[in-house]
Short mmCIF file of C-alpha atoms in Angstrom, two decimals:
data_model
loop_
_atom_site.label_atom_id
_atom_site.label_comp_id
_atom_site.label_asym_id
_atom_site.label_seq_id
_atom_site.Cartn_x
_atom_site.Cartn_y
_atom_site.Cartn_z
CA MET A 1 14.49 -37.69 4.78
CA ARG A 2 11.38 -35.75 6.70
CA LEU A 3 13.89 -33.14 8.12
CA VAL A 4 15.28 -32.32 4.33
CA SER A 5 11.32 -32.13 2.96
CA THR A 6 10.83 -29.78 5.98
CA LEU A 7 13.81 -27.53 4.90
CA ALA A 8 13.04 -27.51 1.50
CA THR A 9 9.34 -26.50 1.97
CA ALA A 10 10.85 -23.69 4.37
CA ALA A 11 13.23 -22.64 1.65
CA ALA A 12 10.64 -22.16 -1.04
CA LEU A 13 8.37 -20.20 1.36
CA LEU A 14 11.02 -17.80 2.16
CA VAL A 15 11.93 -17.51 -1.70
CA ALA A 16 8.39 -16.95 -2.45
CA ALA A 17 7.75 -14.71 0.59
CA PRO A 18 7.57 -10.83 -0.35
CA ALA A 19 10.96 -9.10 0.36
CA LEU A 20 11.52 -5.98 2.87
CA ALA A 21 11.58 -2.74 1.34
CA ALA A 22 14.84 -2.81 -0.94
CA LEU A 23 15.68 0.84 -0.58
CA ALA A 24 17.68 1.11 2.66
CA PRO A 25 18.25 4.49 4.51
CA GLY A 26 20.79 6.20 2.52
CA ALA A 27 19.87 5.27 -1.07
CA LYS A 28 18.77 7.32 -3.56
CA ALA A 29 14.93 7.75 -4.11
CA PRO A 30 14.16 7.10 -7.66
CA ASP A 31 12.55 10.46 -9.09
CA PHE A 32 9.00 10.06 -10.86
CA THR A 33 6.26 11.95 -12.66
CA THR A 34 2.75 10.70 -12.10
CA ARG A 35 -0.90 11.79 -12.19
CA GLY A 36 -2.36 12.42 -8.83
CA ALA A 37 -5.05 14.26 -6.70
CA ILE A 38 -5.84 16.29 -3.74
CA ALA A 39 -9.51 17.57 -2.40
CA GLY A 40 -10.33 15.50 -5.40
CA LYS A 41 -8.82 17.80 -8.27
CA VAL A 42 -6.04 15.86 -10.66
CA PHE A 43 -2.64 17.43 -10.81
CA THR A 44 1.00 16.01 -11.88
CA VAL A 45 3.29 15.02 -9.11
CA HIS A 46 6.63 15.20 -9.68
CA LEU A 47 9.06 13.66 -6.72
CA ALA A 48 12.25 16.26 -7.59
CA GLU A 49 9.96 19.23 -7.58
CA GLN A 50 7.94 18.24 -4.10
CA LEU A 51 11.61 17.62 -2.48
CA LYS A 52 12.07 21.29 -3.44
CA LYS A 53 9.78 22.30 -0.65
CA GLY A 54 11.44 19.90 1.95
CA PRO A 55 11.39 16.16 3.05
CA VAL A 56 8.38 13.95 1.53
CA VAL A 57 6.77 11.20 2.92
CA LEU A 58 5.80 8.49 0.44
CA TYR A 59 3.38 6.19 1.59
CA PHE A 60 2.39 3.05 -0.14
CA PHE A 61 -0.81 1.57 0.46
CA PRO A 62 -2.53 -1.25 -1.17
CA ALA A 63 -5.98 -0.07 -2.32
CA ALA A 64 -8.16 2.96 -1.80
CA TYR A 65 -11.34 2.11 -0.30
CA THR A 66 -10.50 -1.08 1.92
CA GLY A 67 -10.35 -0.89 5.41
CA GLY A 68 -6.64 -0.40 6.25
CA CYS A 69 -5.93 1.90 3.61
CA ASN A 70 -9.19 4.14 4.78
CA ALA A 71 -7.96 3.94 8.14
CA GLU A 72 -4.53 5.12 7.35
CA ALA A 73 -5.48 7.97 4.86
CA HIS A 74 -7.65 9.27 7.96
CA ALA A 75 -4.52 8.96 10.32
CA PHE A 76 -2.50 10.74 8.04
CA ALA A 77 -5.06 13.47 7.28
CA GLU A 78 -5.13 13.85 11.14
CA ALA A 79 -1.47 14.21 11.43
CA ILE A 80 -0.98 16.87 8.43
CA PRO A 81 -0.58 19.70 10.76
CA ALA A 82 2.02 17.94 12.09
CA PHE A 83 4.04 17.21 9.06
CA THR A 84 3.44 20.35 7.94
CA LYS A 85 4.92 22.10 11.16
CA ALA A 86 8.02 19.80 10.59
CA GLY A 87 8.33 21.03 7.40
CA ALA A 88 7.44 17.91 5.20
CA THR A 89 4.92 17.00 2.00
CA VAL A 90 3.00 13.51 2.41
CA ILE A 91 2.21 11.84 -0.90
CA GLY A 92 -0.17 8.42 -0.55
CA MET A 93 0.75 6.19 -3.64
CA SER A 94 -1.22 3.28 -4.76
CA ALA A 95 -1.55 1.62 -8.00
CA ASP A 96 -5.11 2.56 -8.23
CA ASN A 97 -6.45 4.62 -11.38
CA VAL A 98 -6.26 8.57 -10.99
CA GLU A 99 -10.16 8.40 -11.14
CA THR A 100 -10.43 6.15 -7.93
CA LEU A 101 -7.61 8.16 -6.73
CA SER A 102 -9.75 11.55 -7.00
CA LYS A 103 -12.52 10.38 -5.32
CA PHE A 104 -10.47 8.68 -2.43
CA SER A 105 -8.51 12.13 -1.62
CA ALA A 106 -11.67 13.90 -1.22
CA GLU A 107 -13.50 11.50 0.92
CA LYS A 108 -10.56 9.36 2.61
CA CYS A 109 -7.79 12.07 2.68
CA ALA A 110 -10.09 14.88 3.69
CA GLY A 111 -8.68 16.92 0.93
CA LYS A 112 -5.45 17.51 3.08
CA PHE A 113 -2.86 15.53 1.12
CA ALA A 114 -2.33 14.27 -2.53
CA VAL A 115 -2.48 10.24 -3.34
CA ALA A 116 -0.73 9.32 -6.76
CA SER A 117 -0.93 6.61 -9.18
CA ALA A 118 2.05 4.11 -8.84
CA GLY A 119 2.53 2.91 -12.07
CA PRO A 120 4.67 -0.23 -12.36
CA ASN A 121 7.71 1.56 -12.97
CA VAL A 122 7.18 3.31 -9.83
CA VAL A 123 6.18 0.03 -7.86
CA LYS A 124 9.45 -1.67 -9.24
CA GLY A 125 11.81 0.90 -8.53
CA TYR A 126 10.73 1.43 -4.81
CA ASP A 127 10.42 -2.43 -4.33
CA VAL A 128 6.68 -2.12 -3.12
CA ALA A 129 5.02 -4.96 -5.22
CA LEU A 130 2.92 -7.17 -3.11
CA GLY A 131 2.64 -10.16 -5.53
CA LYS A 132 -0.69 -10.31 -5.17
CA GLN A 133 -4.12 -8.86 -7.52
CA MET A 134 -7.47 -7.16 -6.37
CA ALA A 135 -10.03 -6.64 -8.96
CA GLY A 136 -7.69 -7.72 -11.23
CA ARG A 137 -4.85 -5.49 -10.80
CA ASP A 138 -1.47 -5.65 -9.01
CA ILE A 139 -1.36 -4.05 -5.30
CA THR A 140 1.34 -2.35 -3.44
CA LYS A 141 2.79 -3.29 0.24
CA ARG A 142 2.18 -1.00 2.77
CA THR A 143 5.39 0.69 2.84
CA SER A 144 6.39 4.50 3.96
CA TYR A 145 9.57 6.07 3.10
CA VAL A 146 10.71 9.51 4.50
CA ILE A 147 13.06 11.25 1.71
CA ALA A 148 15.23 13.43 2.97
CA LYS A 149 15.17 17.11 0.85
CA ASP A 150 18.49 15.82 -0.88
CA GLY A 151 16.45 13.25 -2.49
CA ARG A 152 17.99 10.39 0.00
CA ILE A 153 15.79 7.82 1.70
CA ALA A 154 16.22 8.62 5.29
CA PHE A 155 13.65 6.06 6.98
CA VAL A 156 11.91 2.92 5.71
CA HIS A 157 8.68 1.55 7.53
CA ASP A 158 7.60 -1.62 5.85
CA GLU A 159 4.58 -3.19 7.63
CA MET A 160 1.36 -4.17 6.52
CA ASN A 161 -0.45 -3.04 9.81
CA PRO A 162 -1.46 0.53 9.03
CA GLU A 163 -1.49 1.38 12.85
CA ALA A 164 2.45 2.60 13.13
CA HIS A 165 3.06 4.06 10.03
CA VAL A 166 2.01 7.67 10.79
CA SER A 167 3.65 8.05 14.01
CA THR A 168 6.92 6.34 12.96
CA THR A 169 7.27 8.44 9.67
CA LEU A 170 6.43 11.57 11.78
CA ALA A 171 9.09 10.92 14.39
CA ALA A 172 11.48 10.38 11.58
CA VAL A 173 10.61 13.53 9.66
CA GLN A 174 11.21 15.64 13.03
CA LYS A 175 14.11 14.17 13.66
CA LEU A 176 15.30 15.18 9.94
CA ARG A 177 14.43 18.79 10.97
CA GLY A 178 16.68 18.45 14.17
CA LYS A 179 19.47 17.75 12.15
#
């Protein structure tokens, strides 16, 4: 009986745990239009327009002005020259409001790349809901997608630890460029 109880508990935990990123390589990336900011200036972000320039690294982060997200933004900012050389555009995404992201883009992203507000449809479409709230709002998983110019997912890094997101996504973009 104890084994059955343990198995039932384990099964319940598996169901309650967040799923891995639903968008696998080869899947079509959902298009979206939202508001974002770069260097504190608000503008409209449309994925399809960004893809006309080349691949896009769409990285979702839980919340602006938190330790891991600040570190990740700084790391992406430092790597922007390498992403640009590889032909890619980097866009950070979170469920934060545009006013918060405007400040974050100037301060933590050093004005080097855009951050945009991921509304409920974007969060659902990219399967990045963490299932937790912070300050009364939902937060996203830390998931990075490399989207090829054709709009297909080329690479997914789904890991809450921010350390490897920049290096793995840059390597994936460089691999795309080599094709």
